């Protein structure tokens, strides 16, 4: 912890992201227990043909509310709690050892200035700080066009919506590297797959996905 960080934690002591009580781990043990009882906590790794996907939660209940708060209610501080879920989980840490670089799913500059932060950047950076092997790189994968909100679209429309929305800057940095792509929620996978394709086409060796939650609702 540097001087500024210790000053900040003195003025704003770390709190549990769920109940708000002071807690140095950003999530208290009783909220952890409650989350586990909701049966949304299910750290899982799925292997598709070309890509592996690791997520911690089913997108439902308390965690769904917290993700929505984090994205839309000016609650950047919650990134600490979310990154704890990853770096404290052995299964996730073993999975992350297969990769060299962590890249967040990007937003356009316009969207970032509206929200004030990119929720994926904050968590991806914190995961890299807390794992020894991952380098955090931002502004490598960039979003080059504004897209419609995915949540109102069906699966086919989602794929079309994000088509060619991303590009790679500074190709050399990812050549022959194993990349982990971080997103908050996995729904149809349209965004993740488009980003992964863009990264692979630029010469990366492999791409894996890491998300907080997977949404199991059926989208046509
Ligand atoms: Zn709590």
Short mmCIF file of C-alpha atoms and ligand atoms in Angstrom, two decimals:
data_model
loop_
_atom_site.label_atom_id
_atom_site.label_comp_id
_atom_site.label_asym_id
_atom_site.label_seq_id
_atom_site.Cartn_x
_atom_site.Cartn_y
_atom_site.Cartn_z
CA UNK A 1 0.00 0.00 0.00
CA UNK A 2 1.48 3.39 -0.92
CA UNK A 3 1.09 6.59 1.08
CA UNK A 4 -1.93 7.83 -0.85
CA UNK A 5 -3.67 4.48 -0.50
CA UNK A 6 -3.09 4.36 3.25
CA UNK A 7 -4.39 7.92 3.60
CA UNK A 8 -7.46 7.00 1.60
CA UNK A 9 -8.15 3.84 3.58
CA UNK A 10 -7.85 5.95 6.76
CA UNK A 11 -10.42 8.47 5.52
CA UNK A 12 -12.60 5.91 3.73
CA UNK A 13 -12.11 2.57 5.50
CA UNK A 14 -12.76 -0.46 3.26
CA UNK A 15 -16.33 -1.74 3.55
CA UNK A 16 -18.21 -4.88 2.58
CA UNK A 17 -19.67 -4.28 -0.91
CA UNK A 18 -22.94 -5.91 0.13
CA UNK A 19 -23.87 -4.85 3.69
CA UNK A 20 -21.67 -1.73 3.79
CA UNK A 21 -20.06 -2.54 7.15
CA UNK A 22 -16.36 -1.86 7.59
CA UNK A 23 -14.36 -4.82 6.33
CA UNK A 24 -10.77 -4.97 5.10
CA UNK A 25 -11.58 -7.74 2.58
CA UNK A 26 -14.35 -5.73 0.86
CA UNK A 27 -16.77 -8.59 1.53
CA UNK A 28 -17.67 -9.85 5.01
CA UNK A 29 -17.99 -13.48 6.02
CA UNK A 30 -21.72 -13.32 6.76
CA UNK A 31 -22.48 -11.82 3.31
CA UNK A 32 -20.25 -14.49 1.73
CA UNK A 33 -22.29 -17.15 3.52
CA UNK A 34 -25.56 -15.56 2.41
CA UNK A 35 -24.36 -15.45 -1.20
CA UNK A 36 -23.43 -19.13 -1.07
CA UNK A 37 -26.89 -19.99 0.26
CA UNK A 38 -28.53 -18.20 -2.68
CA UNK A 39 -26.94 -20.81 -4.92
CA UNK A 40 -25.76 -18.21 -7.39
CA UNK A 41 -22.15 -18.72 -6.29
CA UNK A 42 -20.89 -21.41 -8.63
CA UNK A 43 -17.31 -20.82 -9.82
CA UNK A 44 -17.20 -22.75 -13.06
CA UNK A 45 -15.02 -23.28 -16.11
CA UNK A 46 -16.60 -24.21 -19.42
CA UNK A 47 -14.46 -25.36 -22.30
CA UNK A 48 -15.80 -24.66 -25.75
CA UNK A 49 -13.94 -25.79 -28.85
CA UNK A 50 -11.66 -22.81 -29.14
CA UNK A 51 -12.22 -20.90 -25.96
CA UNK A 52 -12.47 -21.50 -22.21
CA UNK A 53 -14.83 -19.43 -20.10
CA UNK A 54 -14.56 -19.01 -16.36
CA UNK A 55 -17.24 -17.31 -14.28
CA UNK A 56 -18.07 -17.07 -10.61
CA UNK A 57 -21.82 -16.52 -10.37
CA UNK A 58 -25.09 -17.30 -11.97
CA UNK A 59 -26.53 -13.87 -12.92
CA UNK A 60 -29.37 -13.71 -10.42
CA UNK A 61 -30.33 -12.59 -6.90
CA UNK A 62 -28.03 -10.34 -4.86
CA UNK A 63 -25.11 -10.53 -7.27
CA UNK A 64 -27.30 -9.40 -10.17
CA UNK A 65 -28.43 -6.37 -8.14
CA UNK A 66 -24.82 -5.58 -7.24
CA UNK A 67 -23.63 -5.78 -10.85
CA UNK A 68 -26.45 -3.46 -11.94
CA UNK A 69 -25.58 -1.05 -9.11
CA UNK A 70 -21.90 -1.20 -10.13
CA UNK A 71 -22.68 -0.44 -13.77
CA UNK A 72 -25.47 2.09 -13.52
CA UNK A 73 -25.53 3.66 -10.06
CA UNK A 74 -22.15 5.40 -9.91
CA UNK A 75 -20.66 2.74 -7.62
CA UNK A 76 -17.11 2.36 -8.94
CA UNK A 77 -15.88 1.37 -5.45
CA UNK A 78 -17.50 -2.07 -5.87
CA UNK A 79 -14.66 -3.16 -8.17
CA UNK A 80 -12.70 -4.12 -5.06
CA UNK A 81 -15.33 -6.60 -3.93
CA UNK A 82 -15.76 -8.11 -7.39
CA UNK A 83 -12.02 -8.62 -7.87
CA UNK A 84 -11.84 -10.34 -4.45
CA UNK A 85 -14.15 -13.07 -5.73
CA UNK A 86 -11.63 -13.91 -8.45
CA UNK A 87 -8.32 -13.62 -6.66
CA UNK A 88 -9.49 -15.51 -3.56
CA UNK A 89 -10.78 -18.48 -5.55
CA UNK A 90 -8.24 -21.27 -6.14
CA UNK A 91 -9.98 -22.69 -9.18
CA UNK A 92 -10.01 -19.26 -10.84
CA UNK A 93 -6.36 -18.61 -9.98
CA UNK A 94 -5.32 -21.94 -11.49
CA UNK A 95 -7.27 -21.06 -14.64
CA UNK A 96 -5.61 -17.63 -14.85
CA UNK A 97 -2.13 -19.21 -14.73
CA UNK A 98 -2.64 -20.26 -18.37
CA UNK A 99 -2.57 -16.64 -19.51
CA UNK A 100 -0.06 -13.80 -19.87
CA UNK A 101 -2.19 -10.70 -20.37
CA UNK A 102 -5.59 -9.52 -19.14
CA UNK A 103 -7.59 -7.17 -21.37
CA UNK A 104 -10.93 -5.59 -20.42
CA UNK A 105 -13.82 -5.44 -22.86
CA UNK A 106 -13.60 -1.80 -23.94
CA UNK A 107 -16.24 0.91 -24.13
CA UNK A 108 -16.19 3.95 -26.43
CA UNK A 109 -14.77 7.19 -24.99
CA UNK A 110 -18.22 8.72 -25.16
CA UNK A 111 -19.73 5.94 -23.05
CA UNK A 112 -16.90 6.12 -20.50
CA UNK A 113 -17.33 9.85 -20.04
CA UNK A 114 -21.06 9.34 -19.54
CA UNK A 115 -20.62 6.61 -16.91
CA UNK A 116 -17.42 8.00 -15.44
CA UNK A 117 -15.57 4.66 -15.59
CA UNK A 118 -15.31 1.42 -17.51
CA UNK A 119 -16.43 -1.20 -14.99
CA UNK A 120 -14.40 -3.91 -16.74
CA UNK A 121 -11.15 -1.92 -16.68
CA UNK A 122 -11.26 -1.40 -12.92
CA UNK A 123 -11.74 -5.10 -12.14
CA UNK A 124 -9.27 -6.38 -14.75
CA UNK A 125 -6.56 -4.05 -13.43
CA UNK A 126 -7.18 -5.11 -9.84
CA UNK A 127 -7.00 -8.81 -10.79
CA UNK A 128 -3.64 -8.19 -12.51
CA UNK A 129 -2.32 -6.38 -9.42
CA UNK A 130 -3.30 -9.33 -7.23
CA UNK A 131 -2.07 -12.18 -9.45
CA UNK A 132 1.64 -12.52 -10.16
CA UNK A 133 1.49 -13.72 -13.75
CA UNK A 134 -0.92 -11.39 -15.52
CA UNK A 135 -0.05 -8.11 -17.18
CA UNK A 136 -2.90 -5.62 -17.48
CA UNK A 137 -3.11 -3.89 -20.85
CA UNK A 138 -5.70 -1.32 -21.76
CA UNK A 139 -6.16 0.56 -25.03
CA UNK A 140 -5.02 -2.53 -26.97
CA UNK A 141 -8.50 -3.69 -27.80
CA UNK A 142 -10.56 -0.59 -28.58
CA UNK A 143 -14.17 -0.07 -29.47
CA UNK A 144 -14.36 1.79 -32.76
CA UNK A 145 -18.10 2.24 -33.16
CA UNK A 146 -21.02 2.94 -30.86
CA UNK A 147 -23.42 0.00 -30.67
CA UNK A 148 -27.00 -0.33 -29.46
CA UNK A 149 -27.62 -1.70 -25.98
CA UNK A 150 -27.39 -5.46 -26.29
CA UNK A 151 -30.04 -6.14 -23.62
CA UNK A 152 -32.95 -5.20 -25.92
CA UNK A 153 -31.81 -7.42 -28.82
CA UNK A 154 -32.16 -11.09 -29.73
CA UNK A 155 -29.17 -13.35 -30.32
CA UNK A 156 -28.87 -12.72 -34.06
CA UNK A 157 -29.28 -8.96 -33.65
CA UNK A 158 -26.63 -8.99 -30.91
CA UNK A 159 -24.09 -10.65 -33.21
CA UNK A 160 -24.82 -8.13 -35.97
CA UNK A 161 -24.76 -5.23 -33.55
CA UNK A 162 -21.18 -5.88 -32.39
CA UNK A 163 -19.80 -6.98 -35.77
CA UNK A 164 -16.55 -5.12 -36.49
CA UNK A 165 -17.13 -2.93 -33.45
CA UNK A 166 -13.63 -3.61 -32.07
CA UNK A 167 -10.08 -3.26 -33.34
CA UNK A 168 -6.57 -3.90 -32.05
CA UNK A 169 -4.01 -1.16 -31.55
CA UNK A 170 -0.38 -2.07 -31.03
CA UNK A 171 -0.54 -5.60 -32.43
CA UNK A 172 3.01 -6.39 -31.29
CA UNK A 173 2.00 -6.45 -27.62
CA UNK A 174 -0.34 -9.42 -28.02
CA UNK A 175 1.43 -11.45 -30.75
CA UNK A 176 1.84 -15.09 -29.66
CA UNK A 177 0.48 -14.27 -26.19
CA UNK A 178 -2.23 -16.00 -24.21
CA UNK A 179 -4.90 -13.43 -23.53
CA UNK A 180 -7.65 -13.40 -20.95
CA UNK A 181 -10.55 -11.18 -21.86
CA UNK A 182 -12.56 -9.74 -19.01
CA UNK A 183 -16.26 -8.84 -19.21
CA UNK A 184 -18.86 -8.39 -16.47
CA UNK A 185 -21.71 -10.60 -17.72
CA UNK A 186 -21.86 -13.38 -20.27
CA UNK A 187 -25.29 -13.61 -21.93
CA UNK A 188 -25.25 -14.88 -25.51
CA UNK A 189 -21.50 -14.40 -25.76
CA UNK A 190 -21.88 -12.09 -28.77
CA UNK A 191 -19.61 -9.35 -27.36
CA UNK A 192 -17.01 -11.76 -25.96
CA UNK A 193 -16.87 -13.80 -29.17
CA UNK A 194 -16.46 -10.71 -31.36
CA UNK A 195 -13.67 -9.42 -29.09
CA UNK A 196 -11.98 -12.85 -28.98
CA UNK A 197 -12.09 -13.09 -32.79
CA UNK A 198 -10.52 -9.65 -33.10
CA UNK A 199 -7.73 -10.63 -30.70
CA UNK A 200 -7.03 -13.98 -32.41
CA UNK A 201 -7.02 -12.38 -35.87
CA UNK A 202 -4.37 -9.96 -34.63
CA UNK A 203 -2.05 -12.87 -33.86
CA UNK A 204 -2.60 -13.85 -30.22
CA UNK A 205 -1.91 -17.49 -29.37
CA UNK A 206 -5.09 -18.09 -27.37
CA UNK A 207 -8.00 -16.27 -25.77
CA UNK A 208 -9.95 -17.19 -22.64
CA UNK A 209 -12.92 -15.44 -21.07
CA UNK A 210 -13.37 -14.34 -17.51
CA UNK A 211 -16.68 -12.89 -16.35
CA UNK A 212 -18.33 -12.19 -13.01
CA UNK A 213 -21.54 -13.92 -13.97
CA UNK A 214 -23.25 -15.96 -16.62
CA UNK A 215 -26.84 -15.18 -17.51
CA UNK A 216 -28.75 -18.42 -18.07
CA UNK A 217 -31.99 -16.82 -19.30
CA UNK A 218 -32.89 -18.05 -22.75
CA UNK A 219 -32.48 -15.42 -25.44
CA UNK A 220 -33.97 -16.22 -28.82
ZN1 LIG B 1 -21.30 -7.81 4.45
#
